[in-house]
Structures are given as C-alpha cells and as structure tokens.
Amino acid sequence: MEALLLGAGLLLGAYVLIYYNLVKAPPCGGIASLRGRTAVVTGANSGIGKMTALELARRGARVVLACRSRERGEAAAFDLRQESGNNEVIFMALDLASLASVRAFATAFLSSEPRLDILIHNAGISSCGRTHKPFNLLLRVNHIGPFLLTHLLLPRLKTCAPSRVVVVSSAAHRRGRLDFTRLDRPVVGWQQELRAYADSKLANVLFARELATQLEGTGVTCYAAHPGPVNSELFLRHVPGWLCPLLRPLAWLMLRAPRGGAQTPLYCALQEGIEPLSGRYFANCHVEDVPPAARDDRAAHQLWEASKRLAGLGPGKDAEADEDSQPEDPRTPSSPSSPHPEEPTVSEPCPTSQSSQDLPKVTRRIQVQTEPEPCIS
C-alpha cells in the first residue's frame, strides 16, 4: 500500500512539474481597455481564435470574427456577445482557401468598418483532408490567404497606426524547408502533408520578418506567435475516429486549453513596449530565437515576391483559375448593434480613440544577432 501511494505521489508530482513548466501558459497582460478599437480575428468560431476574440471583446474592442462557416461564425459571435457583455462582436465570411473570398472580405470590411487596429491571423489547417486542389492547400490557407488579406488591409492599418498584425505560427516551423521551385504544388499523402504544414509555419515566421522590414517606420508592427501545445480541434480533426477516445484524455492532461493557447497571440497584440521586436517570433509570452532558415532575410524576401505572384498581386501575377465559385458575401454582420456608417476613403486619417496613445509608434527595430541553431528534437 505504501509503495502504491508513493508511486501515485511521484506520478502526481511529475505531472505538476510538467504542467507548470510545459503546459500552463503565462497569462497575458497588456492594454486593459480597447474601447474605440477594432480587431479582426480569423478562424474565431472555435479554439484559440474564439478565446482570443473573447479576451479582446472583454476589453471593449469591436471584434470581427472572420470565419468560413456562417452558421458557426454567427453562433460564436452570439456566444461571445453573451459571455463578454460586448455587443460589438460581429461575423463576416472569409474562406482563406479562396482568394476571391479574401478579396470580397477585404472590400466589405473596408466599406463598412472605419478602423482596424489589430489583425490576428489565427485560422489554419494541418491537413488537406479529402479536398483535392490544383495547388498547395496548406500553403494557401496558412500563408497565401493571410498574406493577401494583410496586403489588402494595410492601408487601413497604416491610417490607424499604431496598429499590429499577429501571425499564429508553430514550433513546427523548425522542421520547415521552403523549396521555391515547387512552392505551390499539390500535396498528396500524409508525409507530404506533414512537410507542407511545417513549411507553411516557416512561411509564417518569414512573412512576419519581411513584413516588419517593409513596414518599418509606419507605426504598424507585426509578430509571429506560437500558441504552444493546445488541445483544440486542429489537434484531433484528422485523427481516425477509433483513436479519438484514446487520445482525448491524454490531450486533456498534457495539452493546453484553448484559453492558454490564446495567451501568446494576445501578448503580441496587446503588450506595450514590444514594438522594437517587430518581426520576431514569440512563444510563452516572450521572444524566442529561431533557426537560421527562419531568420534568412534573403529567403524572406524571396518568399514575399513568390507570395505576391501566388496571391495575384503585381506584375507577372498568376491568374486564379482555381476559383470555381463566387464567394459568400461577407457582409451582413450578426451583431444586434447598428453597423458602422459608410467608410471614408482609405487615404483619410483614421478616427482617433481616447486610448490610441497606449501603443507607442515604432521608432526603431532591434537588429537580430546571429545565434547558433538550436537542437531540433
């Protein structure tokens, strides 16, 4: 009996150590009031995105849930309004797999919303599922779609500066290796999916790095954020049904709840004083070094140019032959509150808010020193 109690005590002690050192996320602080500001969170109908949107709503922001499913998006908006007590939570349709949908969302948003202070790219996929596309679906949803959306909304972010862009990445970026000769080739089989997912997360980190370079001095800062190991739909979405009952208890014990996973993206969106770290990668609410492939400025610029072509921007753009249907109209917000009035042109100054000085403008950017590559487990 004593041996049994000792064993149970050791297991409990080990779990407590693992939980508080590896699982539990530090709470996000940052700006307490976001009244008068507007945030867009993609994929905010569940998991990390929903918890991120909830915290922004609790702090008084007007929050736009940019989601693919109207039914789930409107249901999430209703839940968040009830839980936060903030009626300024609305749904707008956005399917990142469709560049036409991205453009339609941007057009609708810019015509109805006078502000954009925080843009959080949370939506992502880890597998292509049964979908067969003539392009790399993982790269499209996880990087190209967010790249295009950022480009289209940048004028509003600049006029509302200081403002922020947060790209939710992953530690999987350490396994990524971008091959620019086959960047957009279709992904077939689970092994290619694993590789493509890691590549798309590396693209997130490089995108944040190059975006920071492009926006230096504009008052718009950007960050790549790793939410940590999270027990979300993304984790079990593509697991065989028979395996789910076995993995769910382990996931509950060993992985963070979505609320914990939202803390680092929220830190990057709200924490004062991190503007000089624009373009860097954050995990557990602090900046982390990345391997050489993720701090390669030449590769970051090459990815930027390739992404412009794949997103249909600039000279030599690819025609989007894969768009076979008209996207859903992203208008018709689900908020019971009255919508914003028709928007002034993007070149007009953004309406000011009482707390707009909480985020100081960018004055400099810390140069990243070359660091040794960490071991990859």
mmCIF file of C-alpha atoms in Angstrom:
data_model
loop_
_atom_site.group_PDB
_atom_site.id
_atom_site.type_symbol
_atom_site.label_atom_id
_atom_site.label_comp_id
_atom_site.label_asym_id
_atom_site.label_seq_id
_atom_site.Cartn_x
_atom_site.Cartn_y
_atom_site.Cartn_z
ATOM 1 C CA MET A 1 0.000 0.000 0.000
ATOM 2 C CA GLU A 2 2.812 2.389 0.889
ATOM 3 C CA ALA A 3 4.541 1.614 -2.400
ATOM 4 C CA LEU A 4 1.298 2.309 -4.262
ATOM 5 C CA LEU A 5 0.840 5.651 -2.511
ATOM 6 C CA LEU A 6 4.474 6.541 -3.161
ATOM 7 C CA GLY A 7 4.092 5.716 -6.847
ATOM 8 C CA ALA A 8 0.901 7.775 -7.094
ATOM 9 C CA GLY A 9 2.614 10.670 -5.355
ATOM 10 C CA LEU A 10 5.576 10.528 -7.737
ATOM 11 C CA LEU A 11 3.251 10.459 -10.758
ATOM 12 C CA LEU A 12 1.274 13.399 -9.413
ATOM 13 C CA GLY A 13 4.464 15.336 -8.690
ATOM 14 C CA ALA A 14 5.796 14.632 -12.181
ATOM 15 C CA TYR A 15 2.540 15.779 -13.726
ATOM 16 C CA VAL A 16 2.550 19.007 -11.687
ATOM 17 C CA LEU A 17 6.109 19.730 -12.848
ATOM 18 C CA ILE A 18 5.221 19.017 -16.468
ATOM 19 C CA TYR A 19 2.016 21.057 -16.259
ATOM 20 C CA TYR A 20 3.531 24.190 -14.739
ATOM 21 C CA ASN A 21 6.724 24.076 -16.827
ATOM 22 C CA LEU A 22 5.442 22.892 -20.210
ATOM 23 C CA VAL A 23 1.649 23.028 -20.347
ATOM 24 C CA LYS A 24 0.351 26.004 -18.348
ATOM 25 C CA ALA A 25 0.563 29.250 -20.300
ATOM 26 C CA PRO A 26 1.534 32.552 -18.659
ATOM 27 C CA PRO A 27 -1.407 34.970 -18.565
ATOM 28 C CA CYS A 28 -1.457 37.871 -20.983
ATOM 29 C CA GLY A 29 -1.401 41.407 -19.614
ATOM 30 C CA GLY A 30 -1.119 44.400 -21.901
ATOM 31 C CA ILE A 31 -3.611 47.161 -22.592
ATOM 32 C CA ALA A 32 -6.598 46.938 -20.284
ATOM 33 C CA SER A 33 -9.100 48.892 -22.385
ATOM 34 C CA LEU A 34 -9.579 48.571 -26.147
ATOM 35 C CA ARG A 35 -12.669 50.741 -26.393
ATOM 36 C CA GLY A 36 -12.823 52.541 -29.703
ATOM 37 C CA ARG A 37 -10.579 49.995 -31.419
ATOM 38 C CA THR A 38 -11.373 47.294 -33.944
ATOM 39 C CA ALA A 39 -9.809 43.842 -34.220
ATOM 40 C CA VAL A 40 -10.147 41.130 -36.867
ATOM 41 C CA VAL A 41 -9.533 37.523 -35.801
ATOM 42 C CA THR A 42 -9.599 34.827 -38.485
ATOM 43 C CA GLY A 43 -10.895 31.354 -37.624
ATOM 44 C CA ALA A 44 -12.507 32.737 -34.477
ATOM 45 C CA ASN A 45 -15.510 30.394 -34.291
ATOM 46 C CA SER A 46 -13.690 27.860 -32.069
ATOM 47 C CA GLY A 47 -10.491 27.019 -30.201
ATOM 48 C CA ILE A 48 -7.671 29.527 -29.844
ATOM 49 C CA GLY A 49 -9.314 32.036 -32.147
ATOM 50 C CA LYS A 50 -12.537 32.113 -30.155
ATOM 51 C CA MET A 51 -10.677 32.567 -26.865
ATOM 52 C CA THR A 52 -8.569 35.325 -28.424
ATOM 53 C CA ALA A 53 -11.690 37.109 -29.656
ATOM 54 C CA LEU A 54 -13.344 36.699 -26.250
ATOM 55 C CA GLU A 55 -10.491 38.445 -24.455
ATOM 56 C CA LEU A 56 -10.447 41.296 -26.975
ATOM 57 C CA ALA A 57 -14.221 41.687 -26.577
ATOM 58 C CA ARG A 58 -13.925 41.694 -22.795
ATOM 59 C CA ARG A 59 -11.506 44.601 -23.091
ATOM 60 C CA GLY A 60 -14.050 46.558 -25.093
ATOM 61 C CA ALA A 61 -12.842 46.143 -28.680
ATOM 62 C CA ARG A 62 -15.136 45.853 -31.665
ATOM 63 C CA VAL A 63 -14.271 42.328 -32.842
ATOM 64 C CA VAL A 64 -14.854 40.913 -36.324
ATOM 65 C CA LEU A 65 -14.926 37.112 -36.460
ATOM 66 C CA ALA A 66 -13.645 36.216 -39.931
ATOM 67 C CA CYS A 67 -14.760 32.602 -40.439
ATOM 68 C CA ARG A 68 -15.586 30.237 -43.288
ATOM 69 C CA SER A 69 -18.847 28.838 -41.892
ATOM 70 C CA ARG A 70 -21.643 31.378 -41.500
ATOM 71 C CA GLU A 71 -23.586 29.107 -39.139
ATOM 72 C CA ARG A 72 -20.662 28.507 -36.800
ATOM 73 C CA GLY A 73 -19.402 32.070 -37.085
ATOM 74 C CA GLU A 74 -22.736 33.627 -36.159
ATOM 75 C CA ALA A 75 -23.172 31.149 -33.305
ATOM 76 C CA ALA A 76 -19.706 32.066 -31.984
ATOM 77 C CA ALA A 77 -20.484 35.786 -32.277
ATOM 78 C CA PHE A 78 -23.673 35.269 -30.261
ATOM 79 C CA ASP A 79 -21.769 33.290 -27.586
ATOM 80 C CA LEU A 80 -19.053 35.937 -27.311
ATOM 81 C CA ARG A 81 -21.528 38.782 -27.031
ATOM 82 C CA GLN A 82 -23.291 36.943 -24.214
ATOM 83 C CA GLU A 83 -20.101 35.997 -22.368
ATOM 84 C CA SER A 84 -18.244 39.303 -22.747
ATOM 85 C CA GLY A 85 -21.202 41.653 -22.390
ATOM 86 C CA ASN A 86 -19.911 43.430 -25.500
ATOM 87 C CA ASN A 87 -22.416 43.769 -28.348
ATOM 88 C CA GLU A 88 -19.691 44.873 -30.782
ATOM 89 C CA VAL A 89 -18.840 41.310 -31.864
ATOM 90 C CA ILE A 90 -19.824 40.510 -35.444
ATOM 91 C CA PHE A 91 -19.301 37.794 -38.041
ATOM 92 C CA MET A 92 -18.034 38.282 -41.591
ATOM 93 C CA ALA A 93 -17.479 35.424 -44.058
ATOM 94 C CA LEU A 94 -13.912 34.583 -45.044
ATOM 95 C CA ASP A 95 -12.607 31.439 -46.738
ATOM 96 C CA LEU A 96 -8.805 31.617 -46.883
ATOM 97 C CA ALA A 97 -8.696 28.791 -49.438
ATOM 98 C CA SER A 98 -10.372 31.146 -51.916
ATOM 99 C CA LEU A 99 -8.513 34.296 -52.939
ATOM 100 C CA ALA A 100 -11.791 35.675 -54.319
ATOM 101 C CA SER A 101 -13.295 35.273 -50.834
ATOM 102 C CA VAL A 102 -10.305 37.087 -49.300
ATOM 103 C CA ARG A 103 -10.794 39.992 -51.698
ATOM 104 C CA ALA A 104 -14.543 40.076 -51.069
ATOM 105 C CA PHE A 105 -13.960 40.142 -47.310
ATOM 106 C CA ALA A 106 -11.467 42.996 -47.605
ATOM 107 C CA THR A 107 -13.823 45.007 -49.829
ATOM 108 C CA ALA A 108 -16.747 44.522 -47.450
ATOM 109 C CA PHE A 109 -14.662 45.283 -44.376
ATOM 110 C CA LEU A 110 -13.138 48.460 -45.795
ATOM 111 C CA SER A 111 -16.551 49.723 -46.896
ATOM 112 C CA SER A 112 -18.197 49.180 -43.507
ATOM 113 C CA GLU A 113 -15.520 49.467 -40.806
ATOM 114 C CA PRO A 114 -13.719 52.801 -40.278
ATOM 115 C CA ARG A 115 -10.966 51.339 -38.067
ATOM 116 C CA LEU A 116 -8.556 48.425 -37.977
ATOM 117 C CA ASP A 117 -6.145 48.346 -35.054
ATOM 118 C CA ILE A 118 -5.388 44.635 -34.616
ATOM 119 C CA LEU A 119 -5.290 41.911 -37.278
ATOM 120 C CA ILE A 120 -4.772 38.374 -35.953
ATOM 121 C CA HIS A 121 -4.195 35.588 -38.468
ATOM 122 C CA ASN A 122 -5.326 32.626 -36.378
ATOM 123 C CA ALA A 123 -7.079 30.380 -38.933
ATOM 124 C CA GLY A 124 -5.115 27.409 -40.220
ATOM 125 C CA ILE A 125 -5.271 23.775 -41.261
ATOM 126 C CA SER A 126 -2.947 20.867 -40.566
ATOM 127 C CA SER A 127 -4.177 18.563 -43.334
ATOM 128 C CA CYS A 128 -5.855 18.737 -46.733
ATOM 129 C CA GLY A 129 -8.406 16.117 -45.658
ATOM 130 C CA ARG A 130 -10.299 14.761 -48.650
ATOM 131 C CA THR A 131 -10.046 18.017 -50.570
ATOM 132 C CA HIS A 132 -8.105 17.861 -53.821
ATOM 133 C CA LYS A 133 -6.967 21.197 -55.210
ATOM 134 C CA PRO A 134 -4.592 22.046 -58.059
ATOM 135 C CA PHE A 135 -2.457 23.987 -55.584
ATOM 136 C CA ASN A 136 -0.870 23.575 -52.157
ATOM 137 C CA LEU A 137 -3.948 23.940 -49.940
ATOM 138 C CA LEU A 138 -1.910 24.066 -46.720
ATOM 139 C CA LEU A 139 0.221 26.927 -48.010
ATOM 140 C CA ARG A 140 -2.871 28.694 -49.408
ATOM 141 C CA VAL A 141 -4.830 28.664 -46.135
ATOM 142 C CA ASN A 142 -1.914 29.065 -43.722
ATOM 143 C CA HIS A 143 0.118 31.669 -45.627
ATOM 144 C CA ILE A 144 -1.035 32.943 -49.047
ATOM 145 C CA GLY A 145 -4.561 33.837 -47.895
ATOM 146 C CA PRO A 146 -3.277 35.725 -44.814
ATOM 147 C CA PHE A 147 -0.589 37.374 -46.967
ATOM 148 C CA LEU A 148 -3.214 38.701 -49.392
ATOM 149 C CA LEU A 149 -5.566 39.783 -46.613
ATOM 150 C CA THR A 150 -2.778 41.711 -44.890
ATOM 151 C CA HIS A 151 -1.838 43.415 -48.167
ATOM 152 C CA LEU A 152 -5.438 44.488 -48.809
ATOM 153 C CA LEU A 153 -5.983 45.799 -45.275
ATOM 154 C CA LEU A 154 -2.602 47.515 -44.880
ATOM 155 C CA PRO A 155 -3.854 50.987 -45.894
ATOM 156 C CA ARG A 156 -6.379 50.884 -43.040
ATOM 157 C CA LEU A 157 -3.787 49.554 -40.576
ATOM 158 C CA LYS A 158 -1.438 52.398 -41.548
ATOM 159 C CA THR A 159 -4.037 55.137 -41.175
ATOM 160 C CA CYS A 160 -4.968 53.714 -37.744
ATOM 161 C CA ALA A 161 -1.351 53.342 -36.599
ATOM 162 C CA PRO A 162 -0.068 52.414 -34.134
ATOM 163 C CA SER A 163 -1.559 49.050 -35.072
ATOM 164 C CA ARG A 164 -0.465 45.417 -35.058
ATOM 165 C CA VAL A 165 -0.504 42.244 -37.140
ATOM 166 C CA VAL A 166 -0.139 38.878 -35.395
ATOM 167 C CA VAL A 167 0.504 35.671 -37.352
ATOM 168 C CA VAL A 168 -0.139 32.467 -35.389
ATOM 169 C CA SER A 169 2.699 30.107 -36.282
ATOM 170 C CA SER A 170 4.042 26.942 -34.635
ATOM 171 C CA ALA A 171 7.231 25.321 -33.371
ATOM 172 C CA ALA A 172 6.815 23.093 -36.441
ATOM 173 C CA HIS A 173 8.491 25.892 -38.412
ATOM 174 C CA ARG A 174 11.810 24.474 -37.197
ATOM 175 C CA ARG A 175 11.258 21.459 -39.466
ATOM 176 C CA GLY A 176 10.286 23.575 -42.472
ATOM 177 C CA ARG A 177 12.412 23.894 -45.611
ATOM 178 C CA LEU A 178 10.954 26.028 -48.390
ATOM 179 C CA ASP A 179 11.532 24.803 -51.953
ATOM 180 C CA PHE A 180 10.689 27.744 -54.191
ATOM 181 C CA THR A 181 10.708 25.548 -57.310
ATOM 182 C CA ARG A 182 7.662 23.614 -56.055
ATOM 183 C CA LEU A 183 6.120 26.006 -53.566
ATOM 184 C CA ASP A 184 2.521 25.684 -54.768
ATOM 185 C CA ARG A 185 2.431 22.084 -55.962
ATOM 186 C CA PRO A 186 -0.499 19.992 -54.695
ATOM 187 C CA VAL A 187 0.099 17.963 -51.546
ATOM 188 C CA VAL A 188 -0.621 14.219 -51.678
ATOM 189 C CA GLY A 189 -0.300 11.785 -48.764
ATOM 190 C CA TRP A 190 0.220 12.280 -45.049
ATOM 191 C CA GLN A 191 4.016 12.517 -45.306
ATOM 192 C CA GLN A 192 3.781 15.402 -47.760
ATOM 193 C CA GLU A 193 1.123 16.996 -45.556
ATOM 194 C CA LEU A 194 3.445 16.925 -42.534
ATOM 195 C CA ARG A 195 6.184 18.542 -44.591
ATOM 196 C CA ALA A 196 3.813 21.100 -46.143
ATOM 197 C CA TYR A 197 2.427 22.052 -42.725
ATOM 198 C CA ALA A 198 5.931 22.686 -41.345
ATOM 199 C CA ASP A 199 6.790 24.653 -44.490
ATOM 200 C CA SER A 200 3.680 26.829 -44.101
ATOM 201 C CA LYS A 201 4.590 27.582 -40.481
ATOM 202 C CA LEU A 202 8.103 28.555 -41.587
ATOM 203 C CA ALA A 203 6.445 30.805 -44.163
ATOM 204 C CA ASN A 204 4.511 32.466 -41.301
ATOM 205 C CA VAL A 205 7.732 33.309 -39.456
ATOM 206 C CA LEU A 206 9.484 34.601 -42.583
ATOM 207 C CA PHE A 207 6.389 36.599 -43.553
ATOM 208 C CA ALA A 208 6.340 38.384 -40.184
ATOM 209 C CA ARG A 209 10.047 39.107 -40.553
ATOM 210 C CA GLU A 210 9.789 40.583 -44.057
ATOM 211 C CA LEU A 211 6.563 42.443 -43.222
ATOM 212 C CA ALA A 212 8.366 44.168 -40.343
ATOM 213 C CA THR A 213 11.082 45.263 -42.767
ATOM 214 C CA GLN A 214 8.547 46.551 -45.282
ATOM 215 C CA LEU A 215 6.604 48.469 -42.606
ATOM 216 C CA GLU A 216 9.460 49.924 -40.594
ATOM 217 C CA GLY A 217 8.621 53.467 -39.569
ATOM 218 C CA THR A 218 4.914 53.243 -40.459
ATOM 219 C CA GLY A 219 3.608 52.566 -36.955
ATOM 220 C CA VAL A 220 2.407 49.082 -37.947
ATOM 221 C CA THR A 221 4.252 46.270 -36.182
ATOM 222 C CA CYS A 222 3.935 42.507 -36.656
ATOM 223 C CA TYR A 223 4.791 39.354 -34.758
ATOM 224 C CA ALA A 224 4.800 35.583 -35.235
ATOM 225 C CA ALA A 225 3.245 33.809 -32.241
ATOM 226 C CA HIS A 226 3.471 30.149 -31.180
ATOM 227 C CA PRO A 227 0.427 29.210 -29.045
ATOM 228 C CA GLY A 228 2.118 26.129 -27.609
ATOM 229 C CA PRO A 229 0.740 22.580 -27.484
ATOM 230 C CA VAL A 230 -3.021 23.139 -27.482
ATOM 231 C CA ASN A 231 -5.963 20.769 -27.129
ATOM 232 C CA SER A 232 -8.008 22.201 -29.988
ATOM 233 C CA GLU A 233 -9.961 20.974 -32.994
ATOM 234 C CA LEU A 234 -6.800 21.219 -35.063
ATOM 235 C CA PHE A 235 -5.211 18.511 -32.919
ATOM 236 C CA LEU A 236 -7.941 15.858 -33.347
ATOM 237 C CA ARG A 237 -9.536 16.986 -36.613
ATOM 238 C CA HIS A 238 -7.751 14.425 -38.787
ATOM 239 C CA VAL A 239 -7.263 11.645 -36.233
ATOM 240 C CA PRO A 240 -9.112 8.376 -37.076
ATOM 241 C CA GLY A 241 -12.383 8.130 -35.181
ATOM 242 C CA TRP A 242 -11.408 4.980 -33.310
ATOM 243 C CA LEU A 243 -8.315 6.712 -31.928
ATOM 244 C CA CYS A 244 -10.081 9.813 -30.570
ATOM 245 C CA PRO A 245 -11.417 8.202 -27.338
ATOM 246 C CA LEU A 246 -7.852 7.132 -26.501
ATOM 247 C CA LEU A 247 -6.242 10.484 -27.276
ATOM 248 C CA ARG A 248 -8.807 12.816 -25.712
ATOM 249 C CA PRO A 249 -7.884 12.030 -22.055
ATOM 250 C CA LEU A 250 -4.179 12.391 -22.875
ATOM 251 C CA ALA A 251 -4.840 15.646 -24.696
ATOM 252 C CA TRP A 252 -6.804 16.964 -21.720
ATOM 253 C CA LEU A 253 -3.939 16.109 -19.347
ATOM 254 C CA MET A 254 -0.932 17.085 -21.454
ATOM 255 C CA LEU A 255 -2.069 19.906 -23.745
ATOM 256 C CA ARG A 256 -3.126 23.461 -23.050
ATOM 257 C CA ALA A 257 -6.740 24.514 -23.127
ATOM 258 C CA PRO A 258 -7.554 26.927 -25.980
ATOM 259 C CA ARG A 259 -7.631 29.790 -23.462
ATOM 260 C CA GLY A 260 -3.998 29.052 -22.613
ATOM 261 C CA GLY A 261 -3.102 28.828 -26.290
ATOM 262 C CA ALA A 262 -4.538 32.309 -26.854
ATOM 263 C CA GLN A 263 -2.172 33.981 -24.387
ATOM 264 C CA THR A 264 0.874 34.451 -26.636
ATOM 265 C CA PRO A 265 -1.120 35.823 -29.612
ATOM 266 C CA LEU A 266 -2.842 38.187 -27.156
ATOM 267 C CA TYR A 267 0.521 39.193 -25.718
ATOM 268 C CA CYS A 268 1.768 40.081 -29.195
ATOM 269 C CA ALA A 269 -1.415 42.049 -29.892
ATOM 270 C CA LEU A 270 -1.627 43.947 -26.607
ATOM 271 C CA GLN A 271 1.670 44.126 -24.748
ATOM 272 C CA GLU A 272 3.157 47.607 -24.502
ATOM 273 C CA GLY A 273 6.816 48.157 -25.284
ATOM 274 C CA ILE A 274 7.439 45.294 -27.718
ATOM 275 C CA GLU A 275 7.351 47.480 -30.829
ATOM 276 C CA PRO A 276 11.155 47.284 -31.287
ATOM 277 C CA LEU A 277 10.748 43.490 -31.542
ATOM 278 C CA SER A 278 8.567 43.745 -34.647
ATOM 279 C CA GLY A 279 9.159 40.782 -36.934
ATOM 280 C CA ARG A 280 10.280 38.441 -34.167
ATOM 281 C CA TYR A 281 8.897 35.066 -33.053
ATOM 282 C CA PHE A 282 7.208 34.741 -29.647
ATOM 283 C CA ALA A 283 6.372 31.707 -27.502
ATOM 284 C CA ASN A 284 5.142 31.592 -23.899
ATOM 285 C CA CYS A 285 4.755 35.375 -23.999
ATOM 286 C CA HIS A 286 8.414 36.135 -24.668
ATOM 287 C CA VAL A 287 10.614 36.448 -27.721
ATOM 288 C CA GLU A 288 12.483 33.304 -28.828
ATOM 289 C CA ASP A 289 15.388 32.706 -31.153
ATOM 290 C CA VAL A 290 14.671 30.812 -34.359
ATOM 291 C CA PRO A 291 16.858 28.554 -36.518
ATOM 292 C CA PRO A 292 18.844 30.040 -39.432
ATOM 293 C CA ALA A 293 16.179 29.069 -42.009
ATOM 294 C CA ALA A 294 13.658 31.243 -40.142
ATOM 295 C CA ARG A 295 15.895 34.328 -39.962
ATOM 296 C CA ASP A 296 17.146 34.234 -43.542
ATOM 297 C CA ASP A 297 16.367 37.703 -44.885
ATOM 298 C CA ARG A 298 17.070 36.663 -48.463
ATOM 299 C CA ALA A 299 14.621 33.758 -48.220
ATOM 300 C CA ALA A 300 12.074 36.050 -46.526
ATOM 301 C CA HIS A 301 12.242 38.493 -49.443
ATOM 302 C CA GLN A 302 12.101 35.666 -51.988
ATOM 303 C CA LEU A 303 9.012 34.299 -50.245
ATOM 304 C CA TRP A 304 7.467 37.777 -50.299
ATOM 305 C CA GLU A 305 7.891 38.041 -54.059
ATOM 306 C CA ALA A 306 6.631 34.472 -54.644
ATOM 307 C CA SER A 307 3.631 35.143 -52.398
ATOM 308 C CA LYS A 308 2.736 38.286 -54.371
ATOM 309 C CA ARG A 309 2.668 36.199 -57.537
ATOM 310 C CA LEU A 310 0.619 33.377 -55.977
ATOM 311 C CA ALA A 311 -1.803 35.901 -54.470
ATOM 312 C CA GLY A 312 -2.298 37.587 -57.844
ATOM 313 C CA LEU A 313 -0.560 40.840 -56.899
ATOM 314 C CA GLY A 314 1.746 42.899 -59.074
ATOM 315 C CA PRO A 315 3.362 42.150 -62.458
ATOM 316 C CA GLY A 316 3.614 38.533 -63.513
ATOM 317 C CA LYS A 317 0.698 37.611 -61.294
ATOM 318 C CA ASP A 318 -0.918 34.209 -61.602
ATOM 319 C CA ALA A 319 -4.481 34.154 -62.865
ATOM 320 C CA GLU A 320 -6.681 32.485 -60.295
ATOM 321 C CA ALA A 321 -8.114 29.712 -62.423
ATOM 322 C CA ASP A 322 -8.909 27.602 -59.375
ATOM 323 C CA GLU A 323 -11.731 29.845 -58.179
ATOM 324 C CA ASP A 324 -14.751 27.920 -59.401
ATOM 325 C CA SER A 325 -17.498 29.685 -57.472
ATOM 326 C CA GLN A 326 -18.437 33.105 -56.241
ATOM 327 C CA PRO A 327 -17.578 33.610 -52.558
ATOM 328 C CA GLU A 328 -20.263 34.192 -49.976
ATOM 329 C CA ASP A 329 -20.983 37.847 -49.367
ATOM 330 C CA PRO A 330 -19.070 38.615 -46.178
ATOM 331 C CA ARG A 331 -21.401 41.454 -45.257
ATOM 332 C CA THR A 332 -24.480 41.121 -43.033
ATOM 333 C CA PRO A 333 -22.891 41.300 -39.571
ATOM 334 C CA SER A 334 -24.567 39.237 -36.892
ATOM 335 C CA SER A 335 -24.263 41.918 -34.240
ATOM 336 C CA PRO A 336 -27.539 43.318 -32.915
ATOM 337 C CA SER A 337 -25.886 46.728 -32.682
ATOM 338 C CA SER A 338 -26.130 49.147 -35.563
ATOM 339 C CA PRO A 339 -23.355 48.821 -38.147
ATOM 340 C CA HIS A 340 -20.771 51.495 -38.667
ATOM 341 C CA PRO A 341 -21.613 54.204 -41.181
ATOM 342 C CA GLU A 342 -20.201 54.093 -44.667
ATOM 343 C CA GLU A 343 -16.459 54.310 -44.582
ATOM 344 C CA PRO A 344 -14.354 57.264 -45.678
ATOM 345 C CA THR A 345 -11.737 56.579 -48.315
ATOM 346 C CA VAL A 346 -8.693 54.704 -47.097
ATOM 347 C CA SER A 347 -6.461 57.715 -47.534
ATOM 348 C CA GLU A 348 -8.363 59.663 -44.878
ATOM 349 C CA PRO A 349 -6.944 59.686 -41.352
ATOM 350 C CA CYS A 350 -8.319 57.003 -39.071
ATOM 351 C CA PRO A 351 -10.749 58.181 -36.383
ATOM 352 C CA THR A 352 -8.922 58.653 -33.126
ATOM 353 C CA SER A 353 -9.795 56.930 -29.859
ATOM 354 C CA GLN A 354 -9.130 58.010 -26.301
ATOM 355 C CA SER A 355 -6.643 55.190 -25.769
ATOM 356 C CA SER A 356 -4.894 55.399 -29.121
ATOM 357 C CA GLN A 357 -1.700 56.581 -27.488
ATOM 358 C CA ASP A 358 -1.325 53.401 -25.422
ATOM 359 C CA LEU A 359 0.719 51.824 -28.181
ATOM 360 C CA PRO A 360 3.754 53.997 -28.983
ATOM 361 C CA LYS A 361 4.782 54.289 -32.580
ATOM 362 C CA VAL A 362 7.718 52.366 -33.909
ATOM 363 C CA THR A 363 10.943 54.289 -33.567
ATOM 364 C CA ARG A 364 13.474 51.560 -34.117
ATOM 365 C CA ARG A 365 13.824 47.843 -34.665
ATOM 366 C CA ILE A 366 16.244 45.634 -32.819
ATOM 367 C CA GLN A 367 18.654 44.009 -35.205
ATOM 368 C CA VAL A 368 18.679 40.260 -34.726
ATOM 369 C CA GLN A 369 22.124 38.971 -33.936
ATOM 370 C CA THR A 370 23.226 35.724 -35.474
ATOM 371 C CA GLU A 371 22.629 32.986 -32.934
ATOM 372 C CA PRO A 372 23.577 29.303 -33.034
ATOM 373 C CA GLU A 373 20.940 26.961 -34.360
ATOM 374 C CA PRO A 374 19.109 25.178 -31.540
ATOM 375 C CA CYS A 375 18.816 21.441 -31.451
ATOM 376 C CA ILE A 376 15.688 20.160 -33.181
ATOM 377 C CA SER A 377 14.026 17.289 -31.415
#
